[in-house]
Amino acid sequence: MKVLITPNIELIETSQLYYEDASVRWVFDTNSSVVRLDTSRKPHTNSEHWISENSDLFSFSENGDLACLELSVPGENHLATFRIDKTITGRIKLHKPVFNVLPTMLRLFDPLGRQLSCFMRPPTKKEALTRVNLGKDFTILLAEDQYFGFELFNPLDYLVGQNDAPLDPDNRAGSDEYRLFAALLDIMSDNTVEALDNDMAAVANELKTNILPHIPSIKSASRKNTVQSSLEDFIDYYA
């Protein structure tokens, strides 16, 4: 199977996980975050921001092989379920040298399934999506063979403050940490900001009251420091 998932990027189906050794990170900040997948290839050609619209970062080597993905995690929470019709493994290749890829608009953080999903638009129950496994715990989603979003499984195990920071595999996140993070993302969302009439001081107070006291329960010292310092910076700025 070969298909253009954007006008400029080609998906090629593979028999096994192609980017198995790629580095995966969720680079977290309270007000914004990105999910990164880095291969060992040297970046040569990047997606570009245009004057009128943003672009997520898709980087490719001189030969058109994937070097890096840096995908923004949107701020709007979306709670509806979605249906995966087919799951494959694959790799992506640059088809044309000048391109941009619009960022996703909605996110779904599932603390029970331990999954972060981001979509270009609301998925419908009738819409059959294809899940393409690219790296360990990292997938992209297709709707009618077009790029529709991405997923990160076990997302808190990949949470860091900087993209070159080490992970902490000996202290994987448990159920309590996933519930805490779901509460954090519920407060720190476009939905809550809109409900509070863009009162960022009120958002900061919600985080200070309902989230910050529970940060010491995070098992990993590195994740704890990342989340706590980010929250404290946000609260100090807006409160």
CSV table of C-alpha atoms in Angstrom, one decimal:
chain,number,residue,atom,x,y,z
A,1,MET,CA,0.0,0.0,0.0
A,2,LYS,CA,1.3,3.5,-1.0
A,3,VAL,CA,-0.9,6.5,-0.6
A,4,LEU,CA,-0.5,10.3,-0.4
A,5,ILE,CA,-1.8,11.2,3.1
A,6,THR,CA,-1.2,14.9,2.3
A,7,PRO,CA,-0.5,16.4,-1.1
A,8,ASN,CA,3.2,16.2,-0.3
A,9,ILE,CA,3.7,13.2,2.0
A,10,GLU,CA,3.5,9.5,1.1
A,11,LEU,CA,2.6,6.7,3.4
A,12,ILE,CA,4.2,3.3,2.6
A,13,GLU,CA,2.8,0.2,4.4
A,14,THR,CA,5.5,-2.0,6.0
A,15,SER,CA,5.4,-5.5,7.4
A,16,GLN,CA,6.9,-4.5,10.8
A,17,LEU,CA,7.5,-1.4,12.9
A,18,TYR,CA,9.8,0.8,10.8
A,19,TYR,CA,10.8,3.4,13.4
A,20,GLU,CA,11.1,1.0,16.3
A,21,ASP,CA,14.3,2.7,17.5
A,22,ALA,CA,13.1,6.2,17.2
A,23,SER,CA,13.1,8.5,20.2
A,24,VAL,CA,9.6,9.5,21.4
A,25,ARG,CA,8.9,12.3,23.8
A,26,TRP,CA,5.9,14.4,25.0
A,27,VAL,CA,7.6,17.7,25.7
A,28,PHE,CA,5.3,19.3,28.2
A,29,ASP,CA,4.6,22.8,29.4
A,30,THR,CA,1.4,23.8,31.1
A,31,ASN,CA,0.3,26.2,28.4
A,32,SER,CA,1.5,24.2,25.4
A,33,SER,CA,3.2,20.9,24.5
A,34,VAL,CA,4.4,18.8,21.6
A,35,VAL,CA,4.8,15.2,20.8
A,36,ARG,CA,8.1,14.4,19.1
A,37,LEU,CA,9.3,11.4,17.2
A,38,ASP,CA,13.0,11.5,16.2
A,39,THR,CA,14.8,9.1,14.0
A,40,SER,CA,18.6,9.0,13.5
A,41,ARG,CA,18.4,10.7,10.1
A,42,LYS,CA,19.7,14.2,9.7
A,43,PRO,CA,16.9,16.7,8.9
A,44,HIS,CA,17.2,18.4,5.6
A,45,THR,CA,13.7,19.6,4.5
A,46,ASN,CA,11.1,20.9,7.0
A,47,SER,CA,7.4,21.7,6.7
A,48,GLU,CA,7.0,25.5,6.6
A,49,HIS,CA,4.9,28.1,8.4
A,50,TRP,CA,3.0,30.3,5.9
A,51,ILE,CA,1.9,33.8,6.6
A,52,SER,CA,-1.7,32.8,6.8
A,53,GLU,CA,-1.5,29.4,8.6
A,54,ASN,CA,0.6,27.4,11.0
A,55,SER,CA,2.2,24.0,10.3
A,56,ASP,CA,3.3,21.2,12.5
A,57,LEU,CA,7.0,20.2,12.0
A,58,PHE,CA,7.6,17.3,9.6
A,59,SER,CA,11.3,16.9,8.8
A,60,PHE,CA,12.9,14.7,6.2
A,61,SER,CA,16.4,13.7,5.1
A,62,GLU,CA,17.9,14.6,1.8
A,63,ASN,CA,16.6,11.3,0.4
A,64,GLY,CA,13.1,12.1,1.6
A,65,ASP,CA,13.2,9.7,4.6
A,66,LEU,CA,11.5,10.8,7.8
A,67,ALA,CA,13.9,12.5,10.3
A,68,CYS,CA,11.5,14.1,12.9
A,69,LEU,CA,7.9,14.8,13.7
A,70,GLU,CA,7.0,17.6,16.1
A,71,LEU,CA,3.2,17.7,16.6
A,72,SER,CA,1.4,20.3,18.7
A,73,VAL,CA,-1.0,19.0,21.3
A,74,PRO,CA,-4.1,21.2,20.9
A,75,GLY,CA,-5.8,22.9,23.9
A,76,GLU,CA,-9.4,21.9,23.2
A,77,ASN,CA,-10.7,18.8,24.9
A,78,HIS,CA,-12.9,16.4,22.9
A,79,LEU,CA,-14.8,13.7,24.8
A,80,ALA,CA,-16.5,11.7,22.0
A,81,THR,CA,-15.4,8.1,21.1
A,82,PHE,CA,-14.0,7.2,17.8
A,83,ARG,CA,-13.7,3.9,15.8
A,84,ILE,CA,-10.6,2.3,14.4
A,85,ASP,CA,-11.4,0.3,11.4
A,86,LYS,CA,-8.0,-0.9,10.4
A,87,THR,CA,-4.5,-1.0,12.0
A,88,ILE,CA,-1.3,-1.2,9.9
A,89,THR,CA,2.4,-0.4,10.3
A,90,GLY,CA,4.1,2.0,7.9
A,91,ARG,CA,6.7,4.7,7.2
A,92,ILE,CA,6.3,8.1,5.6
A,93,LYS,CA,8.3,9.7,2.8
A,94,LEU,CA,8.5,13.2,1.4
A,95,HIS,CA,6.8,13.4,-2.0
A,96,LYS,CA,7.4,17.1,-2.8
A,97,PRO,CA,9.9,19.4,-1.2
A,98,VAL,CA,7.7,22.4,-0.2
A,99,PHE,CA,4.8,21.6,2.1
A,100,ASN,CA,3.0,22.3,5.3
A,101,VAL,CA,0.8,20.2,7.6
A,102,LEU,CA,-1.9,21.9,9.6
A,103,PRO,CA,-1.8,21.1,13.3
A,104,THR,CA,-4.6,19.1,14.9
A,105,MET,CA,-7.5,21.0,16.6
A,106,LEU,CA,-8.8,18.6,19.3
A,107,ARG,CA,-7.4,16.3,21.9
A,108,LEU,CA,-8.7,13.4,23.9
A,109,PHE,CA,-6.8,12.2,27.0
A,110,ASP,CA,-8.1,8.9,28.2
A,111,PRO,CA,-6.7,8.1,31.7
A,112,LEU,CA,-8.2,4.6,31.7
A,113,GLY,CA,-6.9,3.6,28.3
A,114,ARG,CA,-3.7,5.6,28.9
A,115,GLN,CA,-3.9,7.2,25.6
A,116,LEU,CA,-3.5,10.7,24.1
A,117,SER,CA,-5.3,11.2,20.8
A,118,CYS,CA,-5.3,14.4,18.7
A,119,PHE,CA,-7.6,15.1,15.7
A,120,MET,CA,-8.0,17.5,12.8
A,121,ARG,CA,-11.7,17.7,13.4
A,122,PRO,CA,-14.3,15.8,15.5
A,123,PRO,CA,-14.4,12.1,14.4
A,124,THR,CA,-17.9,10.7,13.9
A,125,LYS,CA,-19.1,7.3,14.9
A,126,LYS,CA,-19.7,6.4,11.3
A,127,GLU,CA,-16.2,7.4,10.3
A,128,ALA,CA,-13.8,4.5,9.9
A,129,LEU,CA,-10.2,5.5,10.9
A,130,THR,CA,-7.0,3.8,10.0
A,131,ARG,CA,-4.3,3.6,12.7
A,132,VAL,CA,-0.8,3.6,11.4
A,133,ASN,CA,1.9,2.4,13.8
A,134,LEU,CA,5.1,4.4,13.2
A,135,GLY,CA,7.1,4.0,16.4
A,136,LYS,CA,6.7,2.4,19.8
A,137,ASP,CA,3.5,3.7,21.3
A,138,PHE,CA,3.2,6.3,18.5
A,139,THR,CA,0.7,6.3,15.7
A,140,ILE,CA,-0.8,8.6,13.1
A,141,LEU,CA,-4.5,8.4,12.1
A,142,LEU,CA,-6.0,8.5,8.6
A,143,ALA,CA,-9.5,9.3,7.6
A,144,GLU,CA,-10.2,8.2,4.0
A,145,ASP,CA,-6.5,7.8,3.5
A,146,GLN,CA,-5.8,11.4,4.6
A,147,TYR,CA,-3.8,12.5,7.6
A,148,PHE,CA,-6.3,13.0,10.5
A,149,GLY,CA,-4.2,13.1,13.6
A,150,PHE,CA,-1.9,11.1,15.9
A,151,GLU,CA,-1.9,9.1,19.1
A,152,LEU,CA,0.5,8.4,21.9
A,153,PHE,CA,0.0,5.4,24.1
A,154,ASN,CA,1.3,5.4,27.7
A,155,PRO,CA,1.8,9.1,27.2
A,156,LEU,CA,3.0,10.0,30.7
A,157,ASP,CA,5.9,7.6,30.4
A,158,TYR,CA,7.2,9.9,27.6
A,159,LEU,CA,6.6,13.2,29.4
A,160,VAL,CA,9.7,15.4,29.7
A,161,GLY,CA,10.5,19.1,30.0
A,162,GLN,CA,12.9,19.2,27.0
A,163,ASN,CA,13.1,17.0,23.9
A,164,ASP,CA,16.6,15.6,24.8
A,165,ALA,CA,15.7,14.8,28.4
A,166,PRO,CA,16.0,11.1,29.5
A,167,LEU,CA,12.9,9.0,30.2
A,168,ASP,CA,12.4,7.2,33.6
A,169,PRO,CA,11.4,3.7,32.6
A,170,ASP,CA,11.8,2.4,36.2
A,171,ASN,CA,9.0,4.7,37.4
A,172,ARG,CA,6.2,4.3,34.9
A,173,ALA,CA,3.0,6.3,35.6
A,174,GLY,CA,0.2,4.5,37.5
A,175,SER,CA,-3.5,5.0,37.5
A,176,ASP,CA,-3.5,7.8,40.1
A,177,GLU,CA,-1.0,9.8,38.0
A,178,TYR,CA,-3.2,9.4,34.9
A,179,ARG,CA,-6.3,10.6,36.8
A,180,LEU,CA,-4.3,13.6,38.1
A,181,PHE,CA,-3.1,14.5,34.7
A,182,ALA,CA,-6.7,14.1,33.2
A,183,ALA,CA,-7.8,16.6,35.9
A,184,LEU,CA,-4.9,18.9,35.0
A,185,LEU,CA,-5.8,18.8,31.3
A,186,ASP,CA,-9.4,19.4,32.1
A,187,ILE,CA,-8.6,22.6,33.9
A,188,MET,CA,-5.8,23.7,31.5
A,189,SER,CA,-7.9,23.6,28.4
A,190,ASP,CA,-9.5,26.0,25.9
A,191,ASN,CA,-12.9,24.6,27.1
A,192,THR,CA,-12.3,25.8,30.7
A,193,VAL,CA,-10.7,29.1,29.6
A,194,GLU,CA,-13.8,29.9,27.6
A,195,ALA,CA,-16.1,28.8,30.4
A,196,LEU,CA,-14.3,31.2,32.8
A,197,ASP,CA,-14.5,34.1,30.2
A,198,ASN,CA,-10.8,34.0,29.5
A,199,ASP,CA,-10.0,34.7,33.2
A,200,MET,CA,-6.5,33.2,33.3
A,201,ALA,CA,-6.2,34.1,37.0
A,202,ALA,CA,-9.2,31.9,37.7
A,203,VAL,CA,-7.6,29.1,35.7
A,204,ALA,CA,-4.3,29.5,37.7
A,205,ASN,CA,-6.3,29.4,41.0
A,206,GLU,CA,-8.0,26.2,39.9
A,207,LEU,CA,-4.6,24.6,39.2
A,208,LYS,CA,-3.2,25.9,42.5
A,209,THR,CA,-6.1,24.6,44.5
A,210,ASN,CA,-6.9,21.3,42.8
A,211,ILE,CA,-3.7,20.1,41.1
A,212,LEU,CA,-0.6,21.5,42.7
A,213,PRO,CA,-1.1,19.9,46.1
A,214,HIS,CA,-1.2,16.5,44.5
A,215,ILE,CA,2.0,16.8,42.4
A,216,PRO,CA,4.1,15.1,45.2
A,217,SER,CA,2.3,11.9,44.5
A,218,ILE,CA,3.9,11.6,41.1
A,219,LYS,CA,6.3,8.6,41.4
A,220,SER,CA,9.0,9.7,39.0
A,221,ALA,CA,11.2,12.6,40.3
A,222,SER,CA,11.9,13.9,36.8
A,223,ARG,CA,8.2,13.9,35.8
A,224,LYS,CA,7.3,15.5,39.1
A,225,ASN,CA,9.9,18.3,38.6
A,226,THR,CA,8.7,18.9,35.0
A,227,VAL,CA,5.0,19.2,35.9
A,228,GLN,CA,5.6,21.1,39.2
A,229,SER,CA,7.9,23.7,37.7
A,230,SER,CA,5.7,24.3,34.7
A,231,LEU,CA,2.6,24.7,36.9
A,232,GLU,CA,4.4,27.0,39.3
A,233,ASP,CA,5.6,29.2,36.5
A,234,PHE,CA,2.1,29.4,35.1
A,235,ILE,CA,0.5,30.1,38.4
A,236,ASP,CA,3.1,32.8,39.3
A,237,TYR,CA,2.5,34.5,36.0
A,238,TYR,CA,-1.3,34.6,36.0
A,239,ALA,CA,-2.4,34.4,39.7
